[in-house]
Amino acid sequence: MASPCMQLCLQCRRFLLSKPVASGWLYHTTVSNSSAKVLHGSLVVRWTHKTTQTRHQWMQQILCFSGFAVRHLSTDTKGKEGVEELSITDFVSYKSPLLPVRDAVPVSQVPLDLDTPEYSALEVIDDDEALGIAVPPPLPPSSTSLRDYVDHSETLSKLVELGVNLWKLEQRPNVGSMLLKLNFDTDVAPKLLFLKDIGVDGSRFGYIITHNPFLLTENLVNLQARVNYLKSKNFSAEIVASMVSRAPYLLNFSVKRLDNRLGFFQNQLSLSALNVNDSYPTLLLCGSLEPIKENLKVCEIEFGFKKNEIQHMVTVVPKVLTANKRKLTQIFDYIHNTMKVPHHLIAKFPQVLNSKFLRIRERHLFLEYLRKAQYDPALPNYISLDRLVSLPDETFFASGRLLLGFRKWYYNMCGFNKLGLMRDDTVYEDADVKEALRRLPEDQFNDRLFRIQRSLDLSMKQQILPKDQWTKYEEDVRYLSPYLDEVIRERKEKEEWMKK
């Protein structure tokens, strides 16, 4: 049989040279008179026909191409044995796999309605027909927010259903355009199925994509290779799923980088999957190993901890190695030298090194004021470092009277009351505070200015007020707080409205 393309060419030639079609191409129709009239709601246009050379040139091209097709068809069929030659009149019975052909009906007999009127843009239609016209909604113009594209993008709408915070992603450069280019079925769904297969809970998908949207652009082969590498290092499937859930960027690290990090911690601290579960994600995701190396030297050389003590501290609180060196040194110096806590107790409760310095100092001073600052477990009235930093104020101070006494003591320790100031006088004047000050009544605003001017004058003279003129705890009224809370609430409400 001849090739389908050649048979289709012959079929098109026969159709175009048929009598009804040829008669339709006999003249080139042009509009010679642009005048139009609307009669009784219908458009009437005056037409004239002129013979041009366009029709002759077009027919010559069709004949030339058709003749070439016939010659090529004859050459193609003669070279094959047992193949019957296909004549031009036989092409009607061929059924194209792409275009349906009416069987047993010559093309010349196919009815062609050349007099069917075409629709015009000037045709008058009623309101019902106008409302029925389906117009696809245009894509929104360039925008700085993804909310304008959620209704037009299947990917974004599905991500919102998963719990992804788009308002966080749109603040990161180039992430919004990246998400718009993704196809949910081919780019997003396979990654979600992969996370499900390795044991990640479906409720964590939104958190993972919010913190690491670049996971959707990773290759599945690379992701599986990184998971297989972690399992080859004796990490169980549950631990791998937990690490990925808490540290979404973990799977963006190449196998080589993961191997370098794991090798470093295993060599320096003898850490492995057998004794470390929750520490690895924090340690592996650090930007550089240099701060970790420096903190290791500080803990061993400057602080004087033993290697087994450092290993225990890192296992319990891995942030000890990633903390700021200055902050770590300040906390250790105060605990060890001021509070007189030995090394083995600090190593036993390493969370104290990850606490706020101000919190530790305030509670230690208060315990000293009560003469209960006792951190040796061998002595009575022992207070552990864990309870010192972890308990909330209501629990740490046991009773309401003790808590009130602590607040009064701390209020006098701050010192601003000795200059005649109130707590709201010491608030830093940012945009919210300035707006709250603008809303203050005039008498309160003037009193505030007087107290601040007096305190500045006393500070310059390095003096304080007489004790009977100090601001008392009971007299300190939060005059600015109601206005400040109102300003902050309005600002947050405006920000939430802008996100929608």
Coordinates of C-alpha atoms in Angstrom, one line a residue:
M1 CA 0.0 0.0 0.0
A2 CA 1.1 3.5 -0.6
S3 CA 2.1 5.7 2.3
P4 CA -0.9 7.4 4.1
C5 CA 0.6 10.9 3.5
M6 CA 0.6 10.5 -0.3
Q7 CA -3.0 9.1 -0.3
L8 CA -4.1 12.1 1.8
C9 CA -2.5 14.5 -0.6
L10 CA -4.4 12.9 -3.5
Q11 CA -7.6 13.1 -1.6
C12 CA -7.1 16.8 -0.9
R13 CA -6.3 17.4 -4.6
R14 CA -9.5 15.7 -5.7
F15 CA -11.5 17.6 -3.2
L16 CA -10.1 21.0 -4.1
L17 CA -10.5 20.4 -7.9
S18 CA -14.1 19.2 -7.6
K19 CA -16.7 21.2 -9.3
P20 CA -18.5 22.8 -6.3
V21 CA -15.2 23.9 -4.7
A22 CA -13.6 25.1 -8.0
S23 CA -16.6 27.1 -8.8
G24 CA -16.3 28.7 -5.3
W25 CA -12.7 29.7 -6.1
L26 CA -13.5 31.0 -9.6
Y27 CA -13.6 34.6 -8.4
H28 CA -11.7 36.4 -5.7
T29 CA -14.2 38.1 -3.5
T30 CA -13.4 41.6 -2.4
V31 CA -15.4 44.3 -0.8
S32 CA -15.6 47.2 -3.2
N33 CA -18.2 49.2 -1.3
S34 CA -17.8 49.6 2.4
S35 CA -21.3 51.1 2.8
A36 CA -23.6 49.0 5.0
K37 CA -27.1 49.4 6.2
V38 CA -28.9 47.9 9.2
L39 CA -32.5 47.1 8.3
H40 CA -34.8 45.7 10.9
G41 CA -32.0 44.5 13.1
S42 CA -30.1 42.7 10.2
L43 CA -26.9 43.8 8.5
V44 CA -27.0 44.2 4.7
V45 CA -23.7 44.7 3.0
R46 CA -23.3 45.4 -0.8
W47 CA -20.8 43.1 -2.4
T48 CA -19.2 42.9 -5.9
H49 CA -16.9 40.3 -7.4
K50 CA -13.8 40.9 -9.4
T51 CA -11.6 38.4 -11.1
T52 CA -8.0 38.6 -10.0
Q53 CA -4.8 36.6 -10.5
T54 CA -4.8 35.3 -7.0
R55 CA -7.0 32.4 -7.9
H56 CA -4.8 31.3 -10.9
Q57 CA -1.6 31.5 -8.9
W58 CA -3.1 29.4 -6.1
M59 CA -4.5 26.8 -8.4
Q60 CA -1.1 26.4 -10.2
Q61 CA 0.6 25.7 -6.8
I62 CA -2.0 23.1 -5.9
L63 CA -1.6 21.4 -9.3
C64 CA 2.2 21.5 -9.1
F65 CA 2.2 19.9 -5.6
S66 CA -0.4 17.3 -6.6
G67 CA 1.5 16.3 -9.7
F68 CA 4.6 15.9 -7.6
A69 CA 2.7 13.7 -5.1
V70 CA 1.4 11.5 -7.9
R71 CA 4.9 11.0 -9.4
H72 CA 6.3 10.2 -5.9
L73 CA 3.4 7.8 -5.3
S74 CA 4.0 6.0 -8.6
T75 CA 7.7 5.7 -7.9
D76 CA 7.0 4.4 -4.4
T77 CA 4.6 1.7 -5.5
K78 CA 6.5 0.4 -8.6
G79 CA 9.5 -0.5 -6.4
K80 CA 7.5 -3.0 -4.4
E81 CA 6.6 -6.4 -5.6
G82 CA 3.0 -7.6 -5.3
V83 CA 1.7 -4.1 -4.6
E84 CA -1.2 -2.9 -6.7
E85 CA -0.8 0.6 -8.1
L86 CA -3.1 3.2 -6.7
S87 CA -4.8 5.4 -9.2
I88 CA -6.1 8.9 -8.5
T89 CA -9.7 7.7 -8.6
D90 CA -9.1 5.1 -5.9
F91 CA -8.3 7.5 -3.1
V92 CA -11.9 8.0 -2.0
S93 CA -12.0 4.6 -0.3
Y94 CA -8.9 5.3 1.9
K95 CA -9.7 6.0 5.5
S96 CA -7.3 8.4 7.1
P97 CA -6.4 7.6 10.7
L98 CA -6.6 11.4 11.4
L99 CA -9.4 12.7 9.3
P100 CA -12.7 10.7 8.8
V101 CA -13.7 10.1 5.2
R102 CA -17.3 9.2 4.1
D103 CA -17.2 5.8 2.6
A104 CA -18.7 5.1 -0.9
V105 CA -19.5 8.7 -1.4
P106 CA -17.5 10.6 -4.1
V107 CA -16.1 13.9 -2.9
S108 CA -17.7 15.7 -5.8
Q109 CA -21.1 14.8 -4.3
V110 CA -20.4 16.2 -0.8
P111 CA -22.8 19.0 -0.2
L112 CA -21.1 22.4 0.3
D113 CA -23.2 25.2 1.5
L114 CA -21.3 28.2 0.2
D115 CA -24.2 30.6 0.8
T116 CA -24.2 30.2 4.6
P117 CA -23.9 33.7 6.0
E118 CA -21.1 34.5 8.4
Y119 CA -21.5 36.2 11.7
S120 CA -20.6 39.9 11.7
A121 CA -19.3 42.0 14.6
L122 CA -22.0 44.5 13.7
E123 CA -24.8 42.0 14.1
V124 CA -27.4 43.1 16.8
I125 CA -27.9 40.4 19.5
D126 CA -30.2 40.5 22.5
D127 CA -29.1 40.6 26.2
D128 CA -29.6 36.9 26.8
E129 CA -27.3 35.9 24.0
A130 CA -24.7 38.5 25.2
L131 CA -24.8 37.0 28.7
G132 CA -24.3 33.5 27.3
I133 CA -21.1 34.4 25.5
A134 CA -18.3 32.5 27.3
V135 CA -15.2 34.7 27.7
P136 CA -12.2 33.2 29.6
P137 CA -11.1 35.3 32.4
P138 CA -7.8 37.1 31.7
L139 CA -4.7 36.4 33.8
P140 CA -4.1 39.1 36.3
P141 CA -1.3 41.5 35.6
S142 CA 2.1 41.4 37.2
S143 CA 1.6 41.5 41.0
T144 CA 3.6 41.4 44.2
S145 CA 1.1 39.0 45.8
L146 CA 0.2 35.4 45.0
R147 CA -3.4 35.9 46.1
D148 CA -4.2 37.3 42.6
Y149 CA -3.2 34.0 41.0
V150 CA -4.7 31.5 43.3
D151 CA -8.0 31.3 41.4
H152 CA -6.1 30.8 38.1
S153 CA -3.5 28.3 39.2
E154 CA -4.3 24.7 40.1
T155 CA -0.9 24.4 41.8
L156 CA -1.4 27.4 44.1
S157 CA -5.0 26.4 45.0
K158 CA -3.8 22.8 45.9
L159 CA -0.9 24.2 48.0
V160 CA -3.4 26.4 49.9
E161 CA -5.5 23.3 50.7
L162 CA -2.3 21.5 52.0
G163 CA -1.8 24.4 54.5
V164 CA 1.1 26.2 52.7
N165 CA 1.4 29.8 53.8
L166 CA 1.7 31.6 50.5
W167 CA 2.1 35.0 52.2
K168 CA 5.4 33.8 53.6
L169 CA 6.6 32.4 50.3
E170 CA 5.8 35.6 48.3
Q171 CA 8.2 37.5 50.5
R172 CA 11.1 35.4 49.3
P173 CA 12.7 36.5 46.0
N174 CA 11.8 34.5 42.9
V175 CA 9.8 31.9 44.9
G176 CA 6.4 33.2 43.6
S177 CA 7.3 33.0 40.0
M178 CA 8.8 29.5 40.6
L179 CA 5.5 28.2 42.0
L180 CA 3.5 29.7 39.1
K181 CA 5.6 27.7 36.7
L182 CA 5.1 24.4 38.4
N183 CA 2.5 21.8 37.3
F184 CA 0.8 20.1 40.2
D185 CA 0.4 16.7 38.5
T186 CA 4.0 16.5 37.2
D187 CA 6.0 18.6 39.7
V188 CA 4.2 18.7 43.0
A189 CA 2.3 15.5 43.4
P190 CA 5.3 13.2 42.9
K191 CA 7.2 15.0 45.7
L192 CA 4.2 14.7 48.0
L193 CA 3.9 11.0 47.3
F194 CA 7.7 10.6 48.0
L195 CA 7.3 12.3 51.4
K196 CA 4.4 10.0 52.1
D197 CA 6.4 7.0 51.2
I198 CA 9.3 7.8 53.5
G199 CA 6.9 8.1 56.4
V200 CA 6.2 11.9 56.7
D201 CA 2.8 12.7 58.1
G202 CA 0.5 14.4 55.6
S203 CA -0.3 17.2 58.2
R204 CA 3.4 18.3 57.9
F205 CA 3.3 18.9 54.1
G206 CA 2.2 22.5 54.5
Y207 CA 5.0 23.2 57.0
I208 CA 7.7 21.5 54.9
I209 CA 6.8 23.3 51.7
T210 CA 6.3 26.7 53.5
H211 CA 9.9 26.4 54.9
N212 CA 11.5 24.7 51.8
P213 CA 9.6 25.4 48.6
F214 CA 12.7 24.4 46.6
L215 CA 12.0 20.8 47.5
L216 CA 9.4 20.8 44.7
T217 CA 12.1 21.4 42.1
E218 CA 14.4 18.6 43.3
N219 CA 14.9 15.5 41.2
L220 CA 13.2 12.4 42.7
V221 CA 16.2 10.3 42.0
N222 CA 18.4 12.6 44.1
L223 CA 15.9 12.8 46.9
Q224 CA 15.7 9.0 47.1
A225 CA 19.5 8.7 47.0
R226 CA 19.8 11.0 50.0
V227 CA 17.2 9.1 52.0
N228 CA 19.0 5.8 51.1
Y229 CA 22.3 7.3 52.3
L230 CA 20.8 8.2 55.7
K231 CA 19.3 4.7 56.1
S232 CA 22.7 3.2 55.2
K233 CA 24.2 5.1 58.2
N234 CA 21.8 3.1 60.5
F235 CA 19.1 5.8 60.7
S236 CA 15.8 4.1 60.9
A237 CA 12.9 5.0 58.7
E238 CA 11.1 6.7 61.7
I239 CA 14.1 8.9 62.5
V240 CA 14.6 9.9 58.8
A241 CA 10.9 10.9 58.6
S242 CA 11.2 12.9 61.8
M243 CA 14.4 14.6 60.6
V244 CA 12.8 15.6 57.3
S245 CA 9.6 16.8 59.1
R246 CA 11.6 19.1 61.5
A247 CA 14.3 20.1 59.1
P248 CA 12.8 20.5 55.7
Y249 CA 16.1 21.7 54.1
L250 CA 17.8 18.4 54.9
L251 CA 16.9 16.8 51.6
N252 CA 18.3 19.7 49.7
F253 CA 21.8 18.7 50.8
S254 CA 23.7 16.5 48.4
V255 CA 25.0 13.1 49.5
K256 CA 28.5 14.4 49.5
R257 CA 27.7 17.2 51.8
L258 CA 25.7 15.0 54.1
D259 CA 28.6 12.6 54.2
N260 CA 31.1 15.4 55.1
R261 CA 28.9 16.6 58.0
L262 CA 28.2 13.2 59.4
G263 CA 31.9 12.3 59.2
F264 CA 33.0 15.5 61.0
F265 CA 30.6 14.9 64.0
Q266 CA 31.5 11.2 64.2
N267 CA 35.2 11.9 64.2
Q268 CA 35.1 14.9 66.6
L269 CA 32.4 13.8 69.1
S270 CA 31.9 10.1 68.3
L271 CA 28.3 10.8 67.5
S272 CA 26.3 8.3 65.5
A273 CA 22.7 7.3 64.8
L274 CA 22.8 5.0 67.9
N275 CA 23.2 7.8 70.4
V276 CA 21.8 10.9 68.6
N277 CA 18.3 11.3 67.3
D278 CA 17.1 14.9 67.4
S279 CA 20.6 16.5 67.2
Y280 CA 21.5 15.8 63.7
P281 CA 19.0 18.0 61.8
T282 CA 20.2 21.1 63.7
L283 CA 23.8 20.2 63.3
L284 CA 23.6 19.1 59.6
L285 CA 21.8 22.3 58.5
C286 CA 24.3 24.8 59.9
G287 CA 25.6 27.1 57.2
S288 CA 29.3 26.5 57.9
L289 CA 31.4 24.2 60.1
E290 CA 33.7 27.0 61.2
P291 CA 31.5 28.3 64.1
I292 CA 31.0 24.8 65.3
K293 CA 34.7 24.1 65.3
E294 CA 35.3 27.4 67.2
N295 CA 32.7 26.5 69.8
L296 CA 34.2 23.1 70.3
K297 CA 37.5 24.7 71.1
V298 CA 35.9 27.2 73.4
C299 CA 34.1 24.5 75.3
E300 CA 37.2 22.3 75.6
I301 CA 40.0 24.9 76.1
E302 CA 38.4 28.0 77.6
F303 CA 35.5 26.5 79.5
G304 CA 37.4 23.4 80.6
F305 CA 34.8 20.7 79.7
K306 CA 35.9 17.1 79.1
K307 CA 35.2 15.4 75.8
N308 CA 32.5 13.1 77.3
E309 CA 30.8 16.1 78.9
I310 CA 30.8 18.0 75.5
Q311 CA 29.4 14.9 73.8
H312 CA 26.6 14.8 76.4
M313 CA 25.8 18.5 76.1
V314 CA 25.7 18.3 72.3
T315 CA 23.4 15.2 72.4
V316 CA 20.9 17.0 74.7
V317 CA 21.2 20.6 73.4
P318 CA 22.8 20.7 70.0
K319 CA 22.4 24.4 69.8
V320 CA 25.4 24.8 72.1
L321 CA 27.6 24.3 69.1
T322 CA 25.7 26.8 66.9
A323 CA 25.2 29.5 69.5
N324 CA 26.9 32.9 69.4
K325 CA 30.3 32.6 71.0
R326 CA 29.9 35.9 72.9
K327 CA 26.6 34.9 74.3
L328 CA 27.8 31.4 75.2
T329 CA 30.8 32.8 77.0
Q330 CA 28.7 35.4 78.9
I331 CA 26.3 32.8 80.2
F332 CA 29.0 30.3 81.2
D333 CA 31.0 33.0 83.0
Y334 CA 28.0 34.1 85.0
I335 CA 27.0 30.5 85.9
H336 CA 30.4 29.2 86.7
N337 CA 32.1 32.2 88.3
T338 CA 29.2 34.2 89.8
M339 CA 26.8 31.4 90.7
K340 CA 29.6 29.0 91.6
V341 CA 28.2 26.1 89.7
P342 CA 30.8 23.4 88.9
H343 CA 31.4 21.9 85.4
H344 CA 29.7 18.6 86.0
L345 CA 26.4 20.2 87.0
I346 CA 26.5 22.5 83.9
A347 CA 27.2 19.4 81.8
K348 CA 24.3 17.6 83.5
F349 CA 21.9 20.5 82.7
P350 CA 23.2 21.9 79.4
Q351 CA 19.9 23.7 78.7
V352 CA 21.0 26.5 81.0
L353 CA 23.6 27.4 78.3
N354 CA 20.7 27.9 75.8
S355 CA 18.7 30.2 78.0
K356 CA 18.5 34.0 78.2
F357 CA 21.2 35.6 80.2
L358 CA 18.8 38.2 81.7
R359 CA 16.4 35.5 82.9
I360 CA 19.2 33.7 84.7
R361 CA 20.6 36.8 86.3
E362 CA 17.2 38.1 87.5
R363 CA 16.2 34.8 89.1
H364 CA 19.6 34.3 90.7
L365 CA 19.5 37.8 92.2
F366 CA 16.1 37.2 93.5
L367 CA 17.2 33.9 95.1
E368 CA 20.1 35.7 96.6
Y369 CA 17.7 38.3 98.0
L370 CA 15.8 35.5 99.7
R371 CA 19.0 33.8 100.7
K372 CA 18.0 30.6 98.8
A373 CA 20.6 30.6 96.0
Q374 CA 21.7 27.0 96.6
Y375 CA 22.7 25.0 93.5
D376 CA 24.6 22.1 95.2
P377 CA 22.5 18.9 95.3
A378 CA 24.4 17.8 98.4
L379 CA 23.2 20.7 100.5
P380 CA 19.6 21.5 101.7
N381 CA 17.3 23.9 99.8
Y382 CA 18.8 22.7 96.5
I383 CA 17.5 24.4 93.4
S384 CA 18.4 22.6 90.1
L385 CA 19.5 24.6 87.1
D386 CA 16.8 23.0 85.1
R387 CA 14.0 24.4 87.3
L388 CA 15.9 27.7 87.4
V389 CA 15.5 28.4 83.7
S390 CA 12.5 26.3 82.6
L391 CA 9.8 27.0 85.1
P392 CA 7.4 29.9 84.3
D393 CA 7.2 32.8 86.7
E394 CA 3.9 31.7 88.3
T395 CA 5.4 28.3 89.1
F396 CA 8.8 29.4 90.1
F397 CA 7.6 32.0 92.6
A398 CA 5.2 29.4 94.1
S399 CA 2.6 31.9 95.7
G400 CA 1.0 35.2 94.7
R401 CA 2.6 37.0 97.7
L402 CA 6.0 35.8 96.7
L403 CA 5.4 36.8 93.1
L404 CA 4.3 40.2 94.2
G405 CA 7.3 40.6 96.4
F406 CA 9.6 39.6 93.4
R407 CA 7.9 42.2 91.2
K408 CA 8.4 44.9 93.7
W409 CA 12.0 43.9 94.3
Y410 CA 12.7 43.8 90.5
Y411 CA 10.9 47.1 90.0
N412 CA 13.2 48.8 92.5
M413 CA 16.3 47.0 91.0
C414 CA 15.6 48.6 87.6
G415 CA 16.4 52.1 89.0
F416 CA 14.2 54.2 86.7
N417 CA 11.8 54.9 89.6
K418 CA 14.6 56.6 91.5
L419 CA 14.6 59.3 88.7
G420 CA 10.8 59.7 89.0
L421 CA 10.0 57.8 85.8
M422 CA 7.2 55.3 85.1
R423 CA 7.5 52.1 83.1
D424 CA 5.8 53.6 80.1
D425 CA 8.2 56.5 80.1
T426 CA 11.0 54.1 79.2
V427 CA 9.4 52.5 76.2
Y428 CA 11.4 52.8 73.0
E429 CA 9.6 55.2 70.6
D430 CA 9.1 53.2 67.4
A431 CA 6.3 53.9 64.9
D432 CA 3.6 52.2 67.0
V433 CA 4.7 54.1 70.2
K434 CA 4.8 57.4 68.3
E435 CA 1.2 56.9 67.1
A436 CA 0.1 56.0 70.6
L437 CA 1.7 59.1 72.0
R438 CA -0.1 61.2 69.4
R439 CA -3.4 59.8 70.8
L440 CA -2.6 60.6 74.4
P441 CA -4.6 63.3 76.2
E442 CA -2.7 66.6 76.5
D443 CA -2.3 66.5 80.2
Q444 CA -0.8 63.0 80.2
F445 CA 1.5 63.9 77.4
N446 CA 2.8 67.0 79.2
D447 CA 3.3 65.0 82.5
R448 CA 5.4 62.5 80.5
L449 CA 7.6 65.3 79.0
F450 CA 8.1 66.7 82.5
R451 CA 9.2 63.4 84.0
I452 CA 11.6 62.7 81.1
Q453 CA 13.2 66.2 81.2
R454 CA 13.7 65.9 85.0
S455 CA 15.3 62.4 84.6
L456 CA 17.7 63.8 82.0
D457 CA 18.7 66.6 84.3
L458 CA 19.3 64.3 87.2
S459 CA 21.4 61.9 85.0
M460 CA 23.6 64.8 83.8
K461 CA 24.2 65.7 87.5
Q462 CA 24.6 62.0 88.4
Q463 CA 21.9 62.4 91.1
I464 CA 18.7 60.7 92.1
L465 CA 15.5 62.0 93.8
P466 CA 15.0 61.7 97.5
K467 CA 13.5 58.4 98.5
D468 CA 10.1 59.8 99.3
Q469 CA 9.8 61.1 95.7
W470 CA 10.6 57.8 94.1
T471 CA 7.9 56.3 92.0
K472 CA 6.3 53.5 94.0
Y473 CA 5.2 50.2 92.4
E474 CA 1.6 50.7 93.3
E475 CA 1.6 54.2 91.9
D476 CA 3.1 53.3 88.5
V477 CA 0.1 53.4 86.1
R478 CA 0.4 52.0 82.6
Y479 CA -1.1 55.1 81.0
L480 CA 0.3 54.4 77.5
S481 CA -0.4 50.7 77.2
P482 CA -4.1 50.9 76.2
Y483 CA -3.4 53.3 73.4
L484 CA -0.4 51.2 72.3
D485 CA -2.4 48.0 72.3
E486 CA -5.0 49.7 70.2
V487 CA -2.4 50.9 67.6
I488 CA -0.8 47.4 67.4
R489 CA -4.2 45.7 67.0
E490 CA -5.1 48.1 64.1
R491 CA -1.8 47.6 62.4
K492 CA -2.1 43.8 62.5
E493 CA -5.7 44.0 61.3
K494 CA -4.5 46.1 58.4
E495 CA -1.7 43.6 57.6
E496 CA -4.1 40.7 57.6
W497 CA -6.5 42.6 55.3
M498 CA -3.6 43.3 52.8
K499 CA -2.7 39.7 52.7
K500 CA -6.2 38.7 51.5

